[in-house]
């Protein structure tokens, strides 16, 4: 086995991508008890080719839960024991099904605020989102939060499924009022398409067949609308970007810079640049596991062999020589705070981009989105599930794009420096080029060390000396990694 076996079978990529062209990645989101799992379960029940034994199992399992009135369709989605016991979705559930004209990948995300981070993670994979609301309650705070997150991660098509219309007396007036609220909500964000559909997931009304109870609704039922949505556009767009995942060696003569093409395409002979170092070289070979390619396109995992061994490692972004990303140390961004621990201006954070990890010198909250009014309010704090505008100063420059220009290299996670937890996720709205000044150096503070590396030390003379020793060692390691460090003890 050679090092190149680490690369996926991208020689099959053209055919694979062509197959993907017919697949729709579908996210469901909404508040607890709005009926997400039931809606998708009903869709699977009515429109997919479930095995007979699956249907019999669901029918048998459903008698106790529903009194035999109807199958408990949510059992097709809620896979965890804890989910079934609590009647809520906790983790993301993935299901696949085919209709006569399309293949769907369903991403069922949690509705409870506690699991918003899972919803955001699922949304990042979606082509279209179905937002559910209960027809008796309409658009709620969690609906607005989910809409804002969908906008942040770049989902452009949304469907509002106004569920439980049977419990709202099939009322056209109630649906129209919710539809008007939804229209006003979507106008605040950058969605390309938004539609509201009245449904009853339990009865299957307007899910995979038209409802006899709502003759006043003349639009498409849910499945009909989903089958009309254009497939994912896999045409390579934008300038070439390859975030380097690793450097592969195979024998004495092969050194390949491996990664997945985030945007654009590259051909043998093209000139590429590492934006951070400014070094350039020509592509000598595009390798995959089984054979070489003449052209690598967006979405393909490859290893590029260059005609000159420029000093490039994981974290670099190879780009078209005439259109490099911005080398930035100052970023403006929108983010969702995902962690239970609120933002702490004195805590240490790292910025994780596609393949890079850079220290954050200063992170500040500039404003929050008010989920009641959708107005942006000045703020300097953020708690779990808050949607914030933030300002980031890095300890060293990184190669990035704005999210508008390139989704693959314009998104990030913020990592807690002590625990390694992902505390926030967001997108870059402005990247300012420029070198790091001394004020931007990573601050290795006593508080940061006391919470992590030196948490076992007390106040004795011996422990104070050990504290200093560990601080110096940490600073040396960061310095060796190319990070400017300022020790503040």
PDB file of N, CA and C in Angstrom, residues 384-427:
ATOM      1  N   UNK A 384     -25.213  30.999  24.732  1.00  0.00           N
ATOM      2  CA  UNK A 384     -25.535  29.889  23.849  1.00  0.00           C
ATOM      3  C   UNK A 384     -26.741  30.236  22.956  1.00  0.00           C
ATOM      4  N   UNK A 385     -26.597  29.932  21.685  1.00  0.00           N
ATOM      5  CA  UNK A 385     -27.614  30.114  20.649  1.00  0.00           C
ATOM      6  C   UNK A 385     -27.797  31.555  20.199  1.00  0.00           C
ATOM      7  N   UNK A 386     -27.032  32.493  20.766  1.00  0.00           N
ATOM      8  CA  UNK A 386     -27.092  33.873  20.278  1.00  0.00           C
ATOM      9  C   UNK A 386     -26.463  33.961  18.885  1.00  0.00           C
ATOM     10  N   UNK A 387     -26.994  34.854  18.093  1.00  0.00           N
ATOM     11  CA  UNK A 387     -26.444  35.103  16.757  1.00  0.00           C
ATOM     12  C   UNK A 387     -25.807  36.490  16.784  1.00  0.00           C
ATOM     13  N   UNK A 388     -24.508  36.538  16.558  1.00  0.00           N
ATOM     14  CA  UNK A 388     -23.744  37.754  16.833  1.00  0.00           C
ATOM     15  C   UNK A 388     -22.917  38.190  15.642  1.00  0.00           C
ATOM     16  N   UNK A 389     -22.672  39.484  15.577  1.00  0.00           N
ATOM     17  CA  UNK A 389     -21.630  40.021  14.705  1.00  0.00           C
ATOM     18  C   UNK A 389     -20.378  40.168  15.561  1.00  0.00           C
ATOM     19  N   UNK A 390     -19.247  39.711  15.036  1.00  0.00           N
ATOM     20  CA  UNK A 390     -18.038  39.683  15.853  1.00  0.00           C
ATOM     21  C   UNK A 390     -16.863  40.279  15.093  1.00  0.00           C
ATOM     22  N   UNK A 391     -15.850  40.627  15.856  1.00  0.00           N
ATOM     23  CA  UNK A 391     -14.598  41.167  15.324  1.00  0.00           C
ATOM     24  C   UNK A 391     -13.462  40.288  15.836  1.00  0.00           C
ATOM     25  N   UNK A 392     -12.624  39.833  14.933  1.00  0.00           N
ATOM     26  CA  UNK A 392     -11.550  38.903  15.293  1.00  0.00           C
ATOM     27  C   UNK A 392     -10.208  39.495  14.871  1.00  0.00           C
ATOM     28  N   UNK A 393      -9.270  39.500  15.802  1.00  0.00           N
ATOM     29  CA  UNK A 393      -7.879  39.822  15.461  1.00  0.00           C
ATOM     30  C   UNK A 393      -7.055  38.576  15.725  1.00  0.00           C
ATOM     31  N   UNK A 394      -6.314  38.152  14.719  1.00  0.00           N
ATOM     32  CA  UNK A 394      -5.580  36.887  14.799  1.00  0.00           C
ATOM     33  C   UNK A 394      -4.140  37.082  15.255  1.00  0.00           C
ATOM     34  N   UNK A 395      -3.586  36.023  15.853  1.00  0.00           N
ATOM     35  CA  UNK A 395      -2.185  36.057  16.262  1.00  0.00           C
ATOM     36  C   UNK A 395      -1.229  35.912  15.098  1.00  0.00           C
ATOM     37  N   UNK A 396      -1.710  35.401  13.989  1.00  0.00           N
ATOM     38  CA  UNK A 396      -0.923  35.341  12.754  1.00  0.00           C
ATOM     39  C   UNK A 396      -1.902  35.370  11.586  1.00  0.00           C
ATOM     40  N   UNK A 397      -1.479  35.831  10.436  1.00  0.00           N
ATOM     41  CA  UNK A 397      -2.402  35.923   9.292  1.00  0.00           C
ATOM     42  C   UNK A 397      -2.815  34.538   8.802  1.00  0.00           C
ATOM     43  N   UNK A 398      -4.013  34.453   8.249  1.00  0.00           N
ATOM     44  CA  UNK A 398      -4.491  33.222   7.617  1.00  0.00           C
ATOM     45  C   UNK A 398      -5.019  33.570   6.228  1.00  0.00           C
ATOM     46  N   UNK A 399      -5.043  32.568   5.361  1.00  0.00           N
ATOM     47  CA  UNK A 399      -5.585  32.764   4.006  1.00  0.00           C
ATOM     48  C   UNK A 399      -7.064  32.426   4.022  1.00  0.00           C
ATOM     49  N   UNK A 400      -7.911  33.408   3.711  1.00  0.00           N
ATOM     50  CA  UNK A 400      -9.361  33.213   3.761  1.00  0.00           C
ATOM     51  C   UNK A 400     -10.021  34.000   2.637  1.00  0.00           C
ATOM     52  N   UNK A 401     -11.298  33.702   2.415  1.00  0.00           N
ATOM     53  CA  UNK A 401     -12.158  34.487   1.539  1.00  0.00           C
ATOM     54  C   UNK A 401     -13.370  34.919   2.342  1.00  0.00           C
ATOM     55  N   UNK A 402     -14.113  35.864   1.821  1.00  0.00           N
ATOM     56  CA  UNK A 402     -15.410  36.131   2.429  1.00  0.00           C
ATOM     57  C   UNK A 402     -16.364  35.018   2.012  1.00  0.00           C
ATOM     58  N   UNK A 403     -17.375  34.774   2.844  1.00  0.00           N
ATOM     59  CA  UNK A 403     -18.308  33.678   2.577  1.00  0.00           C
ATOM     60  C   UNK A 403     -19.070  33.925   1.285  1.00  0.00           C
ATOM     61  N   UNK A 404     -19.331  35.192   0.967  1.00  0.00           N
ATOM     62  CA  UNK A 404     -20.038  35.515  -0.272  1.00  0.00           C
ATOM     63  C   UNK A 404     -19.219  35.086  -1.482  1.00  0.00           C
ATOM     64  N   UNK A 405     -17.913  35.254  -1.395  1.00  0.00           N
ATOM     65  CA  UNK A 405     -17.052  34.909  -2.527  1.00  0.00           C
ATOM     66  C   UNK A 405     -16.760  33.412  -2.604  1.00  0.00           C
ATOM     67  N   UNK A 406     -16.670  32.757  -1.462  1.00  0.00           N
ATOM     68  CA  UNK A 406     -16.298  31.350  -1.471  1.00  0.00           C
ATOM     69  C   UNK A 406     -16.755  30.695  -0.167  1.00  0.00           C
ATOM     70  N   UNK A 407     -17.767  29.832  -0.255  1.00  0.00           N
ATOM     71  CA  UNK A 407     -18.302  29.221   0.966  1.00  0.00           C
ATOM     72  C   UNK A 407     -17.288  28.267   1.604  1.00  0.00           C
ATOM     73  N   UNK A 408     -16.491  27.598   0.776  1.00  0.00           N
ATOM     74  CA  UNK A 408     -15.552  26.614   1.315  1.00  0.00           C
ATOM     75  C   UNK A 408     -14.443  27.214   2.133  1.00  0.00           C
ATOM     76  N   UNK A 409     -13.987  28.405   1.772  1.00  0.00           N
ATOM     77  CA  UNK A 409     -12.878  29.033   2.487  1.00  0.00           C
ATOM     78  C   UNK A 409     -13.316  30.302   3.215  1.00  0.00           C
ATOM     79  N   UNK A 410     -14.637  30.486   3.336  1.00  0.00           N
ATOM     80  CA  UNK A 410     -15.148  31.669   4.022  1.00  0.00           C
ATOM     81  C   UNK A 410     -15.889  31.351   5.303  1.00  0.00           C
ATOM     82  N   UNK A 411     -15.857  30.085   5.737  1.00  0.00           N
ATOM     83  CA  UNK A 411     -16.527  29.684   6.971  1.00  0.00           C
ATOM     84  C   UNK A 411     -15.495  29.255   8.004  1.00  0.00           C
ATOM     85  N   UNK A 412     -15.886  29.235   9.269  1.00  0.00           N
ATOM     86  CA  UNK A 412     -14.918  28.919  10.332  1.00  0.00           C
ATOM     87  C   UNK A 412     -15.628  28.386  11.571  1.00  0.00           C
ATOM     88  N   UNK A 413     -14.829  27.829  12.466  1.00  0.00           N
ATOM     89  CA  UNK A 413     -15.250  27.498  13.827  1.00  0.00           C
ATOM     90  C   UNK A 413     -14.340  28.238  14.789  1.00  0.00           C
ATOM     91  N   UNK A 414     -14.866  28.603  15.938  1.00  0.00           N
ATOM     92  CA  UNK A 414     -14.045  29.148  17.012  1.00  0.00           C
ATOM     93  C   UNK A 414     -13.888  28.055  18.070  1.00  0.00           C
ATOM     94  N   UNK A 415     -12.651  27.769  18.414  1.00  0.00           N
ATOM     95  CA  UNK A 415     -12.311  26.665  19.305  1.00  0.00           C
ATOM     96  C   UNK A 415     -11.806  27.211  20.639  1.00  0.00           C
ATOM     97  N   UNK A 416     -12.293  26.652  21.742  1.00  0.00           N
ATOM     98  CA  UNK A 416     -11.784  27.034  23.053  1.00  0.00           C
ATOM     99  C   UNK A 416     -10.355  26.502  23.200  1.00  0.00           C
ATOM    100  N   UNK A 417      -9.427  27.383  23.591  1.00  0.00           N
ATOM    101  CA  UNK A 417      -8.014  27.006  23.626  1.00  0.00           C
ATOM    102  C   UNK A 417      -7.712  25.990  24.711  1.00  0.00           C
ATOM    103  N   UNK A 418      -8.533  25.949  25.756  1.00  0.00           N
ATOM    104  CA  UNK A 418      -8.260  25.034  26.866  1.00  0.00           C
ATOM    105  C   UNK A 418      -8.930  23.689  26.656  1.00  0.00           C
ATOM    106  N   UNK A 419     -10.222  23.696  26.333  1.00  0.00           N
ATOM    107  CA  UNK A 419     -10.978  22.441  26.244  1.00  0.00           C
ATOM    108  C   UNK A 419     -10.989  21.846  24.842  1.00  0.00           C
ATOM    109  N   UNK A 420     -10.710  22.679  23.839  1.00  0.00           N
ATOM    110  CA  UNK A 420     -10.794  22.207  22.459  1.00  0.00           C
ATOM    111  C   UNK A 420     -12.213  22.134  21.942  1.00  0.00           C
ATOM    112  N   UNK A 421     -13.170  22.619  22.704  1.00  0.00           N
ATOM    113  CA  UNK A 421     -14.570  22.559  22.279  1.00  0.00           C
ATOM    114  C   UNK A 421     -14.846  23.601  21.203  1.00  0.00           C
ATOM    115  N   UNK A 422     -15.769  23.275  20.308  1.00  0.00           N
ATOM    116  CA  UNK A 422     -16.218  24.237  19.297  1.00  0.00           C
ATOM    117  C   UNK A 422     -17.251  25.144  19.949  1.00  0.00           C
ATOM    118  N   UNK A 423     -16.904  26.407  20.161  1.00  0.00           N
ATOM    119  CA  UNK A 423     -17.792  27.300  20.903  1.00  0.00           C
ATOM    120  C   UNK A 423     -18.663  28.147  19.989  1.00  0.00           C
ATOM    121  N   UNK A 424     -18.272  28.317  18.737  1.00  0.00           N
ATOM    122  CA  UNK A 424     -19.066  29.136  17.817  1.00  0.00           C
ATOM    123  C   UNK A 424     -18.720  28.747  16.390  1.00  0.00           C
ATOM    124  N   UNK A 425     -19.673  28.965  15.505  1.00  0.00           N
ATOM    125  CA  UNK A 425     -19.435  28.746  14.085  1.00  0.00           C
ATOM    126  C   UNK A 425     -19.941  29.937  13.313  1.00  0.00           C
ATOM    127  N   UNK A 426     -19.276  30.297  12.234  1.00  0.00           N
ATOM    128  CA  UNK A 426     -19.721  31.481  11.529  1.00  0.00           C
ATOM    129  C   UNK A 426     -19.132  31.615  10.138  1.00  0.00           C
ATOM    130  N   UNK A 427     -19.392  32.767   9.557  1.00  0.00           N
ATOM    131  CA  UNK A 427     -18.913  33.054   8.206  1.00  0.00           C
ATOM    132  C   UNK A 427     -18.249  34.421   8.194  1.00  0.00           C
TER     133      UNK A 427
END
